[in-house]
Amino acid sequence: MANRSKKAVLSARIDPFLKAGLELAATTQNEKIVALLEYGIQGVLSTTVVDDPFGDNPDDKTSFILLMEKIWSEDEVVYKLRVGGLGFKYAELETVDVATLVSNDDYFKGEFKLFGDLKVNRSKVNYMPDNISIDLELVREEWSTLNEYVKFIQRNKSLDVNYHSFKTMIKNNKSN
């Protein structure tokens, strides 16, 4: 898995009117277009309100940027597992399934506390156990296999194959 860089590339098609306006705003504000885009995205994330999974009450809300500040990690695996832990309201099925598998399978237990450094008041968090400890290196080593397994299960819903049997199938297939 490649390291995540400090900047991400974003490609988007926008209305020519908006593009011209962005270029004009950059010129008049003596800013680079990318800086204006970042300010705009931060503004949208700051004003977009979502359910707060860390709130005291189910009706609590938070801005999306505050939620991101709580769960963000430079480590892609840690971030994806945290997002998956938030459930279907915040993550796609595959991400939730991988996070559930890693959190519930004793095979992945270890010393790394997945939510140990969250920027939240732990006494307020009641949906996400504080005691999820994983072997982060093992999860990293098997990250692509975990994702392949979840995709396999989604495509073959009628089959009852656990993760360890899937790994054996893959290993046997490669040796043939």
mmCIF file of C-alpha atoms in Angstrom:
data_model
loop_
_atom_site.group_PDB
_atom_site.id
_atom_site.type_symbol
_atom_site.label_atom_id
_atom_site.label_comp_id
_atom_site.label_asym_id
_atom_site.label_seq_id
_atom_site.Cartn_x
_atom_site.Cartn_y
_atom_site.Cartn_z
ATOM 1 C CA MET A 1 0.000 0.000 0.000
ATOM 2 C CA ALA A 2 1.416 3.346 -1.038
ATOM 3 C CA ASN A 3 2.003 6.125 1.462
ATOM 4 C CA ARG A 4 -0.524 8.903 1.412
ATOM 5 C CA SER A 5 0.941 12.198 0.304
ATOM 6 C CA LYS A 6 0.307 15.484 2.043
ATOM 7 C CA LYS A 7 -1.819 16.668 -0.874
ATOM 8 C CA ALA A 8 -4.445 14.802 -2.876
ATOM 9 C CA VAL A 9 -5.323 15.315 -6.513
ATOM 10 C CA LEU A 10 -8.934 16.201 -7.237
ATOM 11 C CA SER A 11 -10.347 16.211 -10.727
ATOM 12 C CA ALA A 12 -13.771 17.703 -11.312
ATOM 13 C CA ARG A 13 -15.865 19.029 -14.155
ATOM 14 C CA ILE A 14 -17.453 22.347 -13.327
ATOM 15 C CA ASP A 15 -19.628 24.798 -15.180
ATOM 16 C CA PRO A 16 -17.547 27.197 -17.340
ATOM 17 C CA PHE A 17 -19.194 30.122 -15.538
ATOM 18 C CA LEU A 18 -17.896 28.836 -12.174
ATOM 19 C CA LYS A 19 -14.431 28.183 -13.615
ATOM 20 C CA ALA A 20 -14.236 31.725 -14.966
ATOM 21 C CA GLY A 21 -15.469 33.064 -11.629
ATOM 22 C CA LEU A 22 -12.853 31.029 -9.766
ATOM 23 C CA GLU A 23 -10.086 32.322 -12.031
ATOM 24 C CA LEU A 24 -11.276 35.908 -11.594
ATOM 25 C CA ALA A 25 -11.563 35.514 -7.817
ATOM 26 C CA ALA A 26 -8.040 34.070 -7.674
ATOM 27 C CA THR A 27 -6.703 37.023 -9.619
ATOM 28 C CA THR A 28 -8.540 39.678 -7.593
ATOM 29 C CA GLN A 29 -7.646 38.030 -4.276
ATOM 30 C CA ASN A 30 -4.042 37.418 -5.336
ATOM 31 C CA GLU A 31 -4.467 33.729 -4.448
ATOM 32 C CA LYS A 32 -3.876 30.505 -6.298
ATOM 33 C CA ILE A 33 -6.952 28.724 -7.590
ATOM 34 C CA VAL A 34 -6.122 25.665 -5.474
ATOM 35 C CA ALA A 35 -6.082 27.797 -2.307
ATOM 36 C CA LEU A 36 -9.558 29.141 -3.100
ATOM 37 C CA LEU A 37 -10.782 25.609 -3.762
ATOM 38 C CA GLU A 38 -9.419 24.456 -0.397
ATOM 39 C CA TYR A 39 -11.105 27.402 1.387
ATOM 40 C CA GLY A 40 -14.366 26.566 -0.363
ATOM 41 C CA ILE A 41 -14.205 22.882 0.505
ATOM 42 C CA GLN A 42 -13.400 23.723 4.132
ATOM 43 C CA GLY A 43 -16.384 26.044 4.160
ATOM 44 C CA VAL A 44 -18.699 23.346 2.829
ATOM 45 C CA LEU A 45 -17.383 20.781 5.313
ATOM 46 C CA SER A 46 -17.744 23.299 8.153
ATOM 47 C CA THR A 47 -21.359 24.123 7.316
ATOM 48 C CA THR A 48 -22.537 20.607 6.406
ATOM 49 C CA VAL A 49 -24.250 19.177 9.471
ATOM 50 C CA VAL A 50 -24.457 15.434 10.142
ATOM 51 C CA ASP A 51 -25.509 13.192 13.006
ATOM 52 C CA ASP A 52 -22.784 13.127 15.646
ATOM 53 C CA PRO A 53 -21.826 9.500 16.313
ATOM 54 C CA PHE A 54 -19.883 10.721 19.356
ATOM 55 C CA GLY A 55 -22.714 12.791 20.836
ATOM 56 C CA ASP A 56 -24.507 12.203 24.114
ATOM 57 C CA ASN A 57 -27.875 11.852 22.373
ATOM 58 C CA PRO A 58 -28.926 10.232 19.092
ATOM 59 C CA ASP A 59 -30.204 13.636 17.940
ATOM 60 C CA ASP A 60 -26.840 15.395 18.418
ATOM 61 C CA LYS A 61 -25.374 17.015 15.312
ATOM 62 C CA THR A 62 -21.890 18.143 14.330
ATOM 63 C CA SER A 63 -20.205 19.719 11.362
ATOM 64 C CA PHE A 64 -18.607 17.337 8.940
ATOM 65 C CA ILE A 65 -15.204 18.951 9.438
ATOM 66 C CA LEU A 66 -15.349 18.352 13.214
ATOM 67 C CA LEU A 67 -16.275 14.715 12.599
ATOM 68 C CA MET A 68 -13.342 14.379 10.202
ATOM 69 C CA GLU A 69 -10.974 15.944 12.733
ATOM 70 C CA LYS A 70 -12.011 13.285 15.241
ATOM 71 C CA ILE A 71 -11.559 10.230 13.031
ATOM 72 C CA TRP A 72 -8.873 11.293 10.544
ATOM 73 C CA SER A 73 -5.597 9.428 10.451
ATOM 74 C CA GLU A 74 -2.751 9.773 7.972
ATOM 75 C CA ASP A 75 -2.706 5.969 8.025
ATOM 76 C CA GLU A 76 -5.201 4.828 5.370
ATOM 77 C CA VAL A 77 -5.910 1.502 7.090
ATOM 78 C CA VAL A 78 -6.641 3.130 10.446
ATOM 79 C CA TYR A 79 -8.830 5.779 8.808
ATOM 80 C CA LYS A 80 -10.806 3.226 6.753
ATOM 81 C CA LEU A 81 -11.358 0.996 9.793
ATOM 82 C CA ARG A 82 -12.599 3.975 11.801
ATOM 83 C CA VAL A 83 -14.945 5.097 9.032
ATOM 84 C CA GLY A 84 -16.217 1.542 8.663
ATOM 85 C CA GLY A 85 -16.791 1.474 12.412
ATOM 86 C CA LEU A 86 -19.186 4.411 12.044
ATOM 87 C CA GLY A 87 -21.496 2.175 10.031
ATOM 88 C CA PHE A 88 -23.585 2.496 6.901
ATOM 89 C CA LYS A 89 -24.594 6.078 7.567
ATOM 90 C CA TYR A 90 -21.000 7.165 6.919
ATOM 91 C CA ALA A 91 -19.347 4.391 4.942
ATOM 92 C CA GLU A 92 -20.007 2.137 1.991
ATOM 93 C CA LEU A 93 -20.860 -1.525 2.530
ATOM 94 C CA GLU A 94 -17.368 -2.822 1.719
ATOM 95 C CA THR A 95 -15.682 -0.508 4.241
ATOM 96 C CA VAL A 96 -18.177 -1.421 6.972
ATOM 97 C CA ASP A 97 -17.755 -5.139 6.287
ATOM 98 C CA VAL A 98 -13.943 -4.982 6.440
ATOM 99 C CA ALA A 99 -14.055 -2.976 9.686
ATOM 100 C CA THR A 100 -16.557 -5.420 11.197
ATOM 101 C CA LEU A 101 -14.451 -8.423 10.234
ATOM 102 C CA VAL A 102 -11.242 -6.945 11.646
ATOM 103 C CA SER A 103 -12.942 -5.787 14.859
ATOM 104 C CA ASN A 104 -14.706 -9.094 15.549
ATOM 105 C CA ASP A 105 -12.181 -11.740 14.468
ATOM 106 C CA ASP A 106 -9.785 -12.814 17.226
ATOM 107 C CA TYR A 107 -7.201 -13.478 14.513
ATOM 108 C CA PHE A 108 -6.667 -9.712 14.179
ATOM 109 C CA LYS A 109 -6.459 -8.964 17.917
ATOM 110 C CA GLY A 110 -3.329 -7.120 18.983
ATOM 111 C CA GLU A 111 -1.904 -4.188 20.889
ATOM 112 C CA PHE A 112 -2.914 -1.243 18.673
ATOM 113 C CA LYS A 113 -5.990 0.527 20.064
ATOM 114 C CA LEU A 114 -7.917 1.447 16.939
ATOM 115 C CA PHE A 115 -9.785 4.280 18.635
ATOM 116 C CA GLY A 116 -7.206 5.050 21.307
ATOM 117 C CA ASP A 117 -6.202 8.446 19.938
ATOM 118 C CA LEU A 118 -9.626 9.732 18.909
ATOM 119 C CA LYS A 119 -10.081 13.385 19.719
ATOM 120 C CA VAL A 120 -13.300 12.849 21.673
ATOM 121 C CA ASN A 121 -14.416 12.588 25.246
ATOM 122 C CA ARG A 122 -14.370 8.790 25.693
ATOM 123 C CA SER A 123 -17.105 8.922 28.333
ATOM 124 C CA LYS A 124 -19.498 10.280 25.688
ATOM 125 C CA VAL A 125 -18.824 7.553 23.146
ATOM 126 C CA ASN A 126 -21.109 4.626 23.721
ATOM 127 C CA TYR A 127 -21.433 3.027 20.298
ATOM 128 C CA MET A 128 -17.777 2.261 19.638
ATOM 129 C CA PRO A 129 -15.929 0.078 22.134
ATOM 130 C CA ASP A 130 -12.744 1.554 23.508
ATOM 131 C CA ASN A 131 -11.236 -1.922 23.742
ATOM 132 C CA ILE A 132 -10.867 -2.723 20.028
ATOM 133 C CA SER A 133 -7.218 -3.600 19.831
ATOM 134 C CA ILE A 134 -5.820 -4.983 16.615
ATOM 135 C CA ASP A 135 -2.561 -6.250 15.211
ATOM 136 C CA LEU A 136 -2.164 -3.314 12.853
ATOM 137 C CA GLU A 137 0.773 -4.824 10.979
ATOM 138 C CA LEU A 138 -1.172 -8.034 10.336
ATOM 139 C CA VAL A 139 -4.160 -6.023 9.108
ATOM 140 C CA ARG A 140 -1.867 -4.016 6.812
ATOM 141 C CA GLU A 141 -0.298 -7.206 5.452
ATOM 142 C CA GLU A 142 -3.713 -8.681 4.714
ATOM 143 C CA TRP A 143 -5.485 -5.462 3.695
ATOM 144 C CA SER A 144 -5.854 -6.374 0.035
ATOM 145 C CA THR A 145 -6.976 -9.917 0.921
ATOM 146 C CA LEU A 146 -9.537 -8.516 3.371
ATOM 147 C CA ASN A 147 -10.966 -6.284 0.668
ATOM 148 C CA GLU A 148 -10.966 -9.131 -1.867
ATOM 149 C CA TYR A 149 -12.796 -11.338 0.624
ATOM 150 C CA VAL A 150 -15.504 -8.756 1.262
ATOM 151 C CA LYS A 151 -16.017 -8.259 -2.494
ATOM 152 C CA PHE A 152 -16.147 -12.050 -2.951
ATOM 153 C CA ILE A 153 -18.798 -12.409 -0.248
ATOM 154 C CA GLN A 154 -20.842 -9.557 -1.720
ATOM 155 C CA ARG A 155 -20.795 -11.226 -5.160
ATOM 156 C CA ASN A 156 -21.486 -14.712 -3.791
ATOM 157 C CA LYS A 157 -24.065 -14.121 -1.065
ATOM 158 C CA SER A 158 -25.293 -17.719 -1.164
ATOM 159 C CA LEU A 159 -21.871 -19.126 -0.235
ATOM 160 C CA ASP A 160 -20.928 -19.539 3.409
ATOM 161 C CA VAL A 161 -17.169 -18.971 3.346
ATOM 162 C CA ASN A 162 -15.350 -17.440 6.274
ATOM 163 C CA TYR A 163 -12.246 -15.297 5.859
ATOM 164 C CA HIS A 164 -9.797 -18.047 6.788
ATOM 165 C CA SER A 165 -11.353 -20.511 4.334
ATOM 166 C CA PHE A 166 -11.183 -17.817 1.673
ATOM 167 C CA LYS A 167 -7.456 -17.340 2.323
ATOM 168 C CA THR A 168 -6.947 -21.094 1.990
ATOM 169 C CA MET A 169 -8.868 -21.092 -1.306
ATOM 170 C CA ILE A 170 -6.693 -18.250 -2.622
ATOM 171 C CA LYS A 171 -3.509 -20.003 -1.507
ATOM 172 C CA ASN A 172 -4.549 -23.299 -3.099
ATOM 173 C CA ASN A 173 -5.565 -21.524 -6.308
ATOM 174 C CA LYS A 174 -2.147 -19.828 -6.572
ATOM 175 C CA SER A 175 -0.279 -23.096 -6.014
ATOM 176 C CA ASN A 176 -2.167 -24.834 -8.873
#
